[in-house]
mmCIF file of C-alpha atoms in Angstrom:
data_model
loop_
_atom_site.group_PDB
_atom_site.id
_atom_site.type_symbol
_atom_site.label_atom_id
_atom_site.label_comp_id
_atom_site.label_asym_id
_atom_site.label_seq_id
_atom_site.Cartn_x
_atom_site.Cartn_y
_atom_site.Cartn_z
ATOM 1 C CA UNK A 85 2.767 78.370 21.248
ATOM 2 C CA UNK A 86 5.964 78.877 20.316
ATOM 3 C CA UNK A 87 6.840 75.416 21.702
ATOM 4 C CA UNK A 88 4.113 74.114 18.649
ATOM 5 C CA UNK A 89 3.916 70.817 16.238
ATOM 6 C CA UNK A 90 1.414 71.161 13.240
ATOM 7 C CA UNK A 91 1.375 68.654 11.246
ATOM 8 C CA UNK A 92 -0.309 69.931 7.394
ATOM 9 C CA UNK A 93 -1.283 66.336 5.848
ATOM 10 C CA UNK A 94 -1.872 65.703 2.358
ATOM 11 C CA UNK A 95 -4.820 63.896 2.900
ATOM 12 C CA UNK A 96 -8.147 61.923 5.352
ATOM 13 C CA UNK A 97 -6.520 58.590 3.946
ATOM 14 C CA UNK A 98 -3.145 60.124 5.984
ATOM 15 C CA UNK A 99 -5.557 61.027 9.373
ATOM 16 C CA UNK A 100 -6.820 58.476 9.747
ATOM 17 C CA UNK A 101 -4.073 56.524 9.954
ATOM 18 C CA UNK A 102 -1.744 59.008 11.300
ATOM 19 C CA UNK A 103 -0.312 58.021 14.525
ATOM 20 C CA UNK A 104 -1.380 58.890 17.617
ATOM 21 C CA UNK A 105 1.398 59.833 19.834
ATOM 22 C CA UNK A 106 3.120 61.609 17.382
ATOM 23 C CA UNK A 107 3.647 65.020 19.149
ATOM 24 C CA UNK A 108 1.647 67.867 17.654
ATOM 25 C CA UNK A 109 -1.746 69.095 16.179
ATOM 26 C CA UNK A 110 -2.922 68.109 12.769
ATOM 27 C CA UNK A 111 -4.936 70.059 10.108
ATOM 28 C CA UNK A 112 -5.705 68.337 6.287
ATOM 29 C CA UNK A 113 -5.101 70.175 3.136
ATOM 30 C CA UNK A 114 -8.087 68.809 2.386
ATOM 31 C CA UNK A 115 -7.484 70.352 -1.530
ATOM 32 C CA UNK A 116 -7.414 69.413 -4.880
ATOM 33 C CA UNK A 117 -4.821 72.473 -7.024
ATOM 34 C CA UNK A 118 -3.515 70.589 -9.514
ATOM 35 C CA UNK A 119 -6.882 71.607 -11.414
ATOM 36 C CA UNK A 120 -9.384 74.657 -10.817
ATOM 37 C CA UNK A 121 -8.111 78.657 -10.168
ATOM 38 C CA UNK A 122 -4.679 78.902 -9.344
ATOM 39 C CA UNK A 123 -3.892 82.897 -9.341
ATOM 40 C CA UNK A 124 -2.989 83.830 -6.459
ATOM 41 C CA UNK A 125 -3.116 87.637 -5.422
ATOM 42 C CA UNK A 126 -5.278 88.213 -2.156
ATOM 43 C CA UNK A 127 -5.312 84.917 -0.222
ATOM 44 C CA UNK A 128 -9.086 85.864 0.823
ATOM 45 C CA UNK A 129 -10.456 85.931 -2.442
ATOM 46 C CA UNK A 130 -8.310 83.007 -3.745
ATOM 47 C CA UNK A 131 -9.441 81.184 -0.823
ATOM 48 C CA UNK A 132 -13.102 82.176 -1.186
ATOM 49 C CA UNK A 133 -12.885 80.521 -5.498
ATOM 50 C CA UNK A 134 -10.874 77.645 -4.536
ATOM 51 C CA UNK A 135 -14.286 76.955 -2.221
ATOM 52 C CA UNK A 136 -16.535 78.046 -5.006
ATOM 53 C CA UNK A 137 -14.831 75.408 -7.941
ATOM 54 C CA UNK A 138 -15.052 72.813 -5.013
ATOM 55 C CA UNK A 139 -18.742 73.585 -4.431
ATOM 56 C CA UNK A 140 -19.709 72.956 -8.052
ATOM 57 C CA UNK A 141 -17.210 70.773 -9.501
ATOM 58 C CA UNK A 142 -17.500 67.793 -6.421
ATOM 59 C CA UNK A 143 -19.688 69.126 -3.783
ATOM 60 C CA UNK A 144 -21.978 71.492 -3.147
ATOM 61 C CA UNK A 145 -20.982 71.579 1.131
ATOM 62 C CA UNK A 146 -17.324 71.795 0.408
ATOM 63 C CA UNK A 147 -18.040 75.633 0.505
ATOM 64 C CA UNK A 148 -19.582 75.487 3.446
ATOM 65 C CA UNK A 149 -16.673 73.208 4.983
ATOM 66 C CA UNK A 150 -13.852 75.269 3.133
ATOM 67 C CA UNK A 151 -12.857 77.739 5.796
ATOM 68 C CA UNK A 152 -14.383 76.211 8.611
ATOM 69 C CA UNK A 153 -11.800 72.679 7.957
ATOM 70 C CA UNK A 154 -8.863 74.882 6.158
ATOM 71 C CA UNK A 155 -8.238 78.508 4.643
ATOM 72 C CA UNK A 156 -9.232 79.698 9.214
ATOM 73 C CA UNK A 157 -7.028 76.916 10.589
ATOM 74 C CA UNK A 158 -3.835 77.861 7.960
ATOM 75 C CA UNK A 159 -4.077 81.851 8.675
ATOM 76 C CA UNK A 160 -4.963 80.805 12.217
ATOM 77 C CA UNK A 161 -1.867 78.714 12.178
ATOM 78 C CA UNK A 162 0.704 81.698 10.811
ATOM 79 C CA UNK A 163 -1.141 84.338 12.583
ATOM 80 C CA UNK A 164 -2.274 83.225 15.896
ATOM 81 C CA UNK A 165 -0.080 79.315 16.857
ATOM 82 C CA UNK A 166 2.798 80.913 14.967
ATOM 83 C CA UNK A 167 4.412 76.731 15.634
ATOM 84 C CA UNK A 168 8.124 76.519 16.511
ATOM 85 C CA UNK A 169 7.545 73.264 13.396
ATOM 86 C CA UNK A 170 5.021 72.842 10.394
ATOM 87 C CA UNK A 171 5.901 69.284 9.157
ATOM 88 C CA UNK A 172 4.428 68.791 5.730
ATOM 89 C CA UNK A 173 3.158 65.437 4.953
ATOM 90 C CA UNK A 174 3.199 65.225 1.011
ATOM 91 C CA UNK A 175 3.854 62.090 -1.459
ATOM 92 C CA UNK A 176 6.109 62.712 -4.841
ATOM 93 C CA UNK A 177 3.450 62.723 -6.904
ATOM 94 C CA UNK A 178 1.735 65.881 -8.382
ATOM 95 C CA UNK A 179 -1.147 66.259 -7.171
ATOM 96 C CA UNK A 180 0.545 66.305 -3.785
ATOM 97 C CA UNK A 181 3.382 68.221 -5.409
ATOM 98 C CA UNK A 182 0.905 70.972 -6.332
ATOM 99 C CA UNK A 183 -0.160 71.505 -2.925
ATOM 100 C CA UNK A 184 3.060 71.435 -1.295
ATOM 101 C CA UNK A 185 4.022 74.058 -3.721
ATOM 102 C CA UNK A 186 1.082 76.032 -2.234
ATOM 103 C CA UNK A 187 2.095 75.458 1.120
ATOM 104 C CA UNK A 188 5.243 76.705 0.695
ATOM 105 C CA UNK A 189 4.348 79.637 -1.158
ATOM 106 C CA UNK A 190 1.512 80.529 1.642
ATOM 107 C CA UNK A 191 3.617 80.051 4.599
ATOM 108 C CA UNK A 192 6.695 82.003 3.403
ATOM 109 C CA UNK A 193 3.386 84.934 1.430
ATOM 110 C CA UNK A 194 3.079 85.307 5.671
ATOM 111 C CA UNK A 195 6.156 85.309 7.030
ATOM 112 C CA UNK A 196 6.395 82.580 8.385
ATOM 113 C CA UNK A 197 9.962 82.317 10.149
ATOM 114 C CA UNK A 198 9.642 79.164 11.924
ATOM 115 C CA UNK A 199 11.060 75.671 11.061
ATOM 116 C CA UNK A 200 9.516 73.990 8.696
ATOM 117 C CA UNK A 201 10.532 70.369 7.531
ATOM 118 C CA UNK A 202 9.370 67.718 4.897
ATOM 119 C CA UNK A 203 7.657 64.208 6.315
ATOM 120 C CA UNK A 204 8.430 62.080 2.470
ATOM 121 C CA UNK A 205 7.576 58.970 2.110
ATOM 122 C CA UNK A 206 10.201 56.794 -0.151
ATOM 123 C CA UNK A 207 10.873 53.680 -1.981
ATOM 124 C CA UNK A 208 7.483 52.045 -3.297
ATOM 125 C CA UNK A 209 5.690 54.962 -1.120
ATOM 126 C CA UNK A 210 6.650 57.705 -2.642
ATOM 127 C CA UNK A 211 3.335 57.877 -4.026
ATOM 128 C CA UNK A 212 1.140 56.681 -1.383
ATOM 129 C CA UNK A 213 0.800 56.854 1.844
ATOM 130 C CA UNK A 214 -1.417 54.201 2.233
ATOM 131 C CA UNK A 215 1.574 51.446 1.490
ATOM 132 C CA UNK A 216 2.751 52.541 5.589
ATOM 133 C CA UNK A 217 1.928 50.748 8.575
ATOM 134 C CA UNK A 218 1.642 53.589 11.497
ATOM 135 C CA UNK A 219 5.401 52.171 12.794
ATOM 136 C CA UNK A 220 6.563 53.232 9.145
ATOM 137 C CA UNK A 221 4.968 56.779 9.239
ATOM 138 C CA UNK A 222 6.376 57.082 12.330
ATOM 139 C CA UNK A 223 10.468 56.760 10.997
ATOM 140 C CA UNK A 224 9.320 59.313 8.115
ATOM 141 C CA UNK A 225 8.718 61.766 10.651
ATOM 142 C CA UNK A 226 11.621 60.589 13.011
ATOM 143 C CA UNK A 227 13.277 61.198 8.903
ATOM 144 C CA UNK A 228 12.176 64.502 8.325
ATOM 145 C CA UNK A 229 14.068 66.652 5.683
ATOM 146 C CA UNK A 230 14.233 70.124 6.685
ATOM 147 C CA UNK A 231 13.470 72.593 3.814
ATOM 148 C CA UNK A 232 13.723 75.627 3.048
ATOM 149 C CA UNK A 233 10.438 77.508 2.139
ATOM 150 C CA UNK A 234 12.010 80.202 0.013
ATOM 151 C CA UNK A 235 13.927 77.836 -2.677
ATOM 152 C CA UNK A 236 9.675 76.270 -3.067
ATOM 153 C CA UNK A 237 7.818 78.631 -2.686
ATOM 154 C CA UNK A 238 8.574 79.923 -6.290
ATOM 155 C CA UNK A 239 7.577 76.597 -8.086
ATOM 156 C CA UNK A 240 4.274 77.384 -6.796
ATOM 157 C CA UNK A 241 4.676 81.034 -8.956
ATOM 158 C CA UNK A 242 5.979 78.779 -12.059
ATOM 159 C CA UNK A 243 3.703 75.946 -11.712
ATOM 160 C CA UNK A 244 0.113 78.510 -11.132
ATOM 161 C CA UNK A 245 1.879 81.205 -14.344
ATOM 162 C CA UNK A 246 1.628 77.523 -16.467
ATOM 163 C CA UNK A 247 5.417 78.058 -16.964
ATOM 164 C CA UNK A 248 6.397 74.239 -17.332
ATOM 165 C CA UNK A 249 9.921 75.390 -18.015
ATOM 166 C CA UNK A 250 10.462 77.533 -16.045
ATOM 167 C CA UNK A 251 9.503 75.114 -12.773
ATOM 168 C CA UNK A 252 11.575 72.011 -14.110
ATOM 169 C CA UNK A 253 15.265 75.108 -14.438
ATOM 170 C CA UNK A 254 14.076 75.914 -10.231
ATOM 171 C CA UNK A 255 13.237 72.464 -9.632
ATOM 172 C CA UNK A 256 16.545 71.996 -11.074
ATOM 173 C CA UNK A 257 18.758 74.489 -8.480
ATOM 174 C CA UNK A 258 16.673 72.608 -5.814
ATOM 175 C CA UNK A 259 20.059 69.766 -4.883
ATOM 176 C CA UNK A 260 19.670 67.902 -2.586
ATOM 177 C CA UNK A 261 15.433 68.315 -2.765
ATOM 178 C CA UNK A 262 15.895 68.031 -6.998
ATOM 179 C CA UNK A 263 15.748 64.196 -6.934
ATOM 180 C CA UNK A 264 12.365 63.909 -5.279
ATOM 181 C CA UNK A 265 10.679 66.740 -6.940
ATOM 182 C CA UNK A 266 11.122 66.550 -10.774
ATOM 183 C CA UNK A 267 9.917 64.019 -11.633
ATOM 184 C CA UNK A 268 6.015 65.484 -10.588
ATOM 185 C CA UNK A 269 7.493 68.879 -12.401
ATOM 186 C CA UNK A 270 8.668 67.123 -15.642
ATOM 187 C CA UNK A 271 4.981 65.636 -15.166
ATOM 188 C CA UNK A 272 3.398 68.620 -15.315
ATOM 189 C CA UNK A 273 5.094 69.379 -18.569
ATOM 190 C CA UNK A 274 3.299 66.629 -20.600
ATOM 191 C CA UNK A 275 0.553 67.597 -19.199
ATOM 192 C CA UNK A 276 0.575 71.438 -19.199
ATOM 193 C CA UNK A 277 -0.370 71.499 -23.571
ATOM 194 C CA UNK A 278 -2.251 73.522 -25.785
ATOM 195 C CA UNK A 279 -5.092 70.468 -26.676
ATOM 196 C CA UNK A 280 -5.693 68.365 -24.307
ATOM 197 C CA UNK A 281 -5.489 64.974 -26.571
ATOM 198 C CA UNK A 282 -1.521 66.435 -26.845
ATOM 199 C CA UNK A 283 -1.151 65.368 -23.604
ATOM 200 C CA UNK A 284 0.649 62.736 -21.258
ATOM 201 C CA UNK A 285 -2.335 61.351 -19.493
ATOM 202 C CA UNK A 286 -5.021 61.654 -22.498
ATOM 203 C CA UNK A 287 -2.719 59.454 -24.838
ATOM 204 C CA UNK A 288 -1.651 57.072 -21.743
ATOM 205 C CA UNK A 289 -5.227 56.417 -20.893
ATOM 206 C CA UNK A 290 -6.256 56.207 -24.385
ATOM 207 C CA UNK A 291 -3.653 52.955 -24.979
ATOM 208 C CA UNK A 292 -4.848 51.450 -22.048
ATOM 209 C CA UNK A 293 -8.275 52.280 -23.239
ATOM 210 C CA UNK A 294 -7.783 50.888 -26.343
ATOM 211 C CA UNK A 295 -6.464 47.706 -24.667
ATOM 212 C CA UNK A 296 -9.100 47.474 -21.861
ATOM 213 C CA UNK A 297 -12.019 48.806 -23.771
ATOM 214 C CA UNK A 298 -14.058 51.471 -22.670
ATOM 215 C CA UNK A 299 -17.095 49.518 -20.715
ATOM 216 C CA UNK A 300 -14.531 48.992 -17.667
ATOM 217 C CA UNK A 301 -12.987 51.691 -16.246
ATOM 218 C CA UNK A 302 -12.057 49.893 -12.728
ATOM 219 C CA UNK A 303 -9.874 48.158 -14.825
ATOM 220 C CA UNK A 304 -8.745 50.621 -16.692
ATOM 221 C CA UNK A 305 -7.856 53.362 -13.372
ATOM 222 C CA UNK A 306 -6.677 51.073 -12.004
ATOM 223 C CA UNK A 307 -4.001 50.138 -15.322
ATOM 224 C CA UNK A 308 -3.885 54.001 -15.127
ATOM 225 C CA UNK A 309 -2.981 54.384 -11.923
ATOM 226 C CA UNK A 310 -0.341 51.981 -11.524
ATOM 227 C CA UNK A 311 0.942 53.253 -15.402
ATOM 228 C CA UNK A 312 0.534 56.895 -14.204
ATOM 229 C CA UNK A 313 1.352 56.965 -10.298
ATOM 230 C CA UNK A 314 4.177 60.404 -11.058
ATOM 231 C CA UNK A 315 0.087 62.089 -11.774
ATOM 232 C CA UNK A 316 -1.593 60.572 -8.075
ATOM 233 C CA UNK A 317 -4.697 61.405 -10.355
ATOM 234 C CA UNK A 318 -7.947 60.094 -8.442
ATOM 235 C CA UNK A 319 -10.820 58.528 -9.912
ATOM 236 C CA UNK A 320 -13.046 61.964 -10.755
ATOM 237 C CA UNK A 321 -9.832 63.564 -12.233
ATOM 238 C CA UNK A 322 -9.241 59.927 -14.490
ATOM 239 C CA UNK A 323 -12.614 59.255 -15.160
ATOM 240 C CA UNK A 324 -13.140 62.570 -16.837
ATOM 241 C CA UNK A 325 -10.371 61.664 -19.305
ATOM 242 C CA UNK A 326 -11.921 58.821 -20.713
ATOM 243 C CA UNK A 327 -14.854 60.671 -20.952
ATOM 244 C CA UNK A 328 -13.630 62.434 -23.361
ATOM 245 C CA UNK A 329 -11.390 59.887 -24.927
ATOM 246 C CA UNK A 330 -14.417 58.018 -25.156
ATOM 247 C CA UNK A 331 -16.726 61.165 -27.696
ATOM 248 C CA UNK A 332 -14.152 61.511 -29.061
ATOM 249 C CA UNK A 333 -13.226 57.845 -30.009
ATOM 250 C CA UNK A 334 -16.476 56.383 -31.360
ATOM 251 C CA UNK A 335 -15.097 53.194 -32.552
ATOM 252 C CA UNK A 336 -13.438 52.064 -29.010
ATOM 253 C CA UNK A 337 -16.249 50.201 -28.600
#
């Protein structure tokens, strides 16, 4: 299996549009490490805590599927398959970057010494693979960047300990990758505040909600997603903040 290639995809949407003629097998990284438990002591316990969180927060069946579809394939990849190359398909937004940093940390902790590349969308698609055709995704594959995971793994440690200043410092040392990652690191610093009301997502969403009125969450979500694309939040994450805003600002309606 030493000549195999594993593609780790950032979600099901990319999986559905992924070019079938690219060499290798895929693992879909169904996670949202921008929230929930982040402290890794032992991976088995960490994965159990993540499965429990996702099950309690989103889908009761998540706990059952987590091991089968994510943690077990990841462990098998580093313990048994040991591919010659792992290709990480992650965008530049914070949602994707948190997952990207974790995967690099995971690979380092398991001593993976094969080739690791970052298949990164660029330009208007840097936050959204969905804007790309299969032909364009093939071009991303061909233009993938070889990365040193030992330099990226520390980003997870800074992020998971809520040390946004250290995260930014480490990103600035990444030379040719810094420009792609620094927006997400700075967005995290702006989100990592003592109170949610001080955070950039909250203040930005409050401004949008005042303009559009809280009766139309759909329009609020669309505008927030355009204005704050660097966060990569889905509708559930934005709705939580939106509900906090509505509860705390009774005069908005």
